[in-house]
Coordinates of C-alpha atoms in Angstrom, one line a residue:
Y1 CA 11.9 5.9 -7.1
P2 CA 12.3 8.9 -6.4
N3 CA 8.5 9.7 -6.4
P4 CA 8.0 12.9 -6.8
T5 CA 10.6 13.4 -9.5
R6 CA 12.0 16.3 -11.6
D7 CA 13.5 14.1 -14.4
F8 CA 14.1 10.4 -14.0
V9 CA 12.4 7.1 -12.3
F10 CA 14.0 4.4 -11.6
L11 CA 12.6 1.0 -11.9
Q12 CA 13.4 -1.8 -9.9
I13 CA 11.7 -4.9 -11.5
P14 CA 12.9 -7.3 -13.1
E15 CA 12.3 -8.5 -16.7
V16 CA 10.0 -5.7 -17.6
E17 CA 8.4 -6.2 -20.8
S18 CA 6.6 -2.8 -21.7
V19 CA 6.2 0.4 -19.8
E20 CA 3.5 3.1 -20.6
V21 CA 3.0 6.7 -19.2
L22 CA -0.6 7.9 -19.0
D23 CA -2.0 11.4 -17.7
V24 CA -4.5 12.1 -15.8
V25 CA -7.2 11.2 -18.5
G26 CA -5.9 8.2 -19.6
R27 CA -4.1 9.5 -22.5
I28 CA -0.8 7.7 -23.3
R29 CA 2.4 9.9 -23.5
K30 CA 4.5 9.8 -25.9
D31 CA 6.9 12.4 -24.7
V32 CA 8.2 10.1 -21.9
V33 CA 11.1 7.7 -22.9
W34 CA 12.0 4.6 -20.8
V35 CA 15.3 2.9 -21.2
D36 CA 17.5 0.4 -19.5
G37 CA 15.2 0.5 -16.3
K38 CA 14.8 4.5 -16.1
I39 CA 11.9 6.7 -17.2
D40 CA 12.5 10.1 -18.7
F41 CA 10.3 12.5 -17.6
S42 CA 12.1 15.6 -18.2
R43 CA 9.9 16.8 -21.0
T44 CA 6.7 16.5 -19.3
E45 CA 5.1 19.6 -17.6
S46 CA 4.3 19.0 -13.9
G47 CA 1.4 17.1 -12.9
L48 CA 0.4 13.4 -11.9
Y49 CA 1.3 10.3 -14.1
F50 CA 0.3 6.7 -14.1
V51 CA 3.1 4.4 -14.9
R52 CA 1.4 1.0 -16.3
I53 CA 4.6 -2.0 -16.3
L54 CA 4.0 -5.0 -17.9
F55 CA 5.9 -8.1 -16.4
Q56 CA 6.0 -11.6 -15.8
N57 CA 2.9 -11.5 -17.1
R58 CA 1.4 -9.4 -14.3
T59 CA 0.2 -5.8 -14.8
E60 CA 1.1 -3.0 -12.1
V61 CA -0.2 0.7 -12.2
S62 CA 1.9 3.2 -10.4
R63 CA 1.0 7.0 -9.8
I64 CA 4.1 9.6 -10.0
I65 CA 4.1 12.6 -9.3
K66 CA 6.3 15.4 -11.2
N67 CA 7.5 18.2 -10.1

């Protein structure tokens, strides 16, 4: 949450092992930083992104809209 966002998205998922942010083409975005349960989108342009979260031996993908 929140989605859409302007800068940060907060994760409420226990035991997150890794987070990857991908653009609509499937490229991993290196300019998005994940630290302590929040993802920093402040340096990215507006658009649609996918967040791939690995936790407890599961993978979940969520769509995020950056305004």
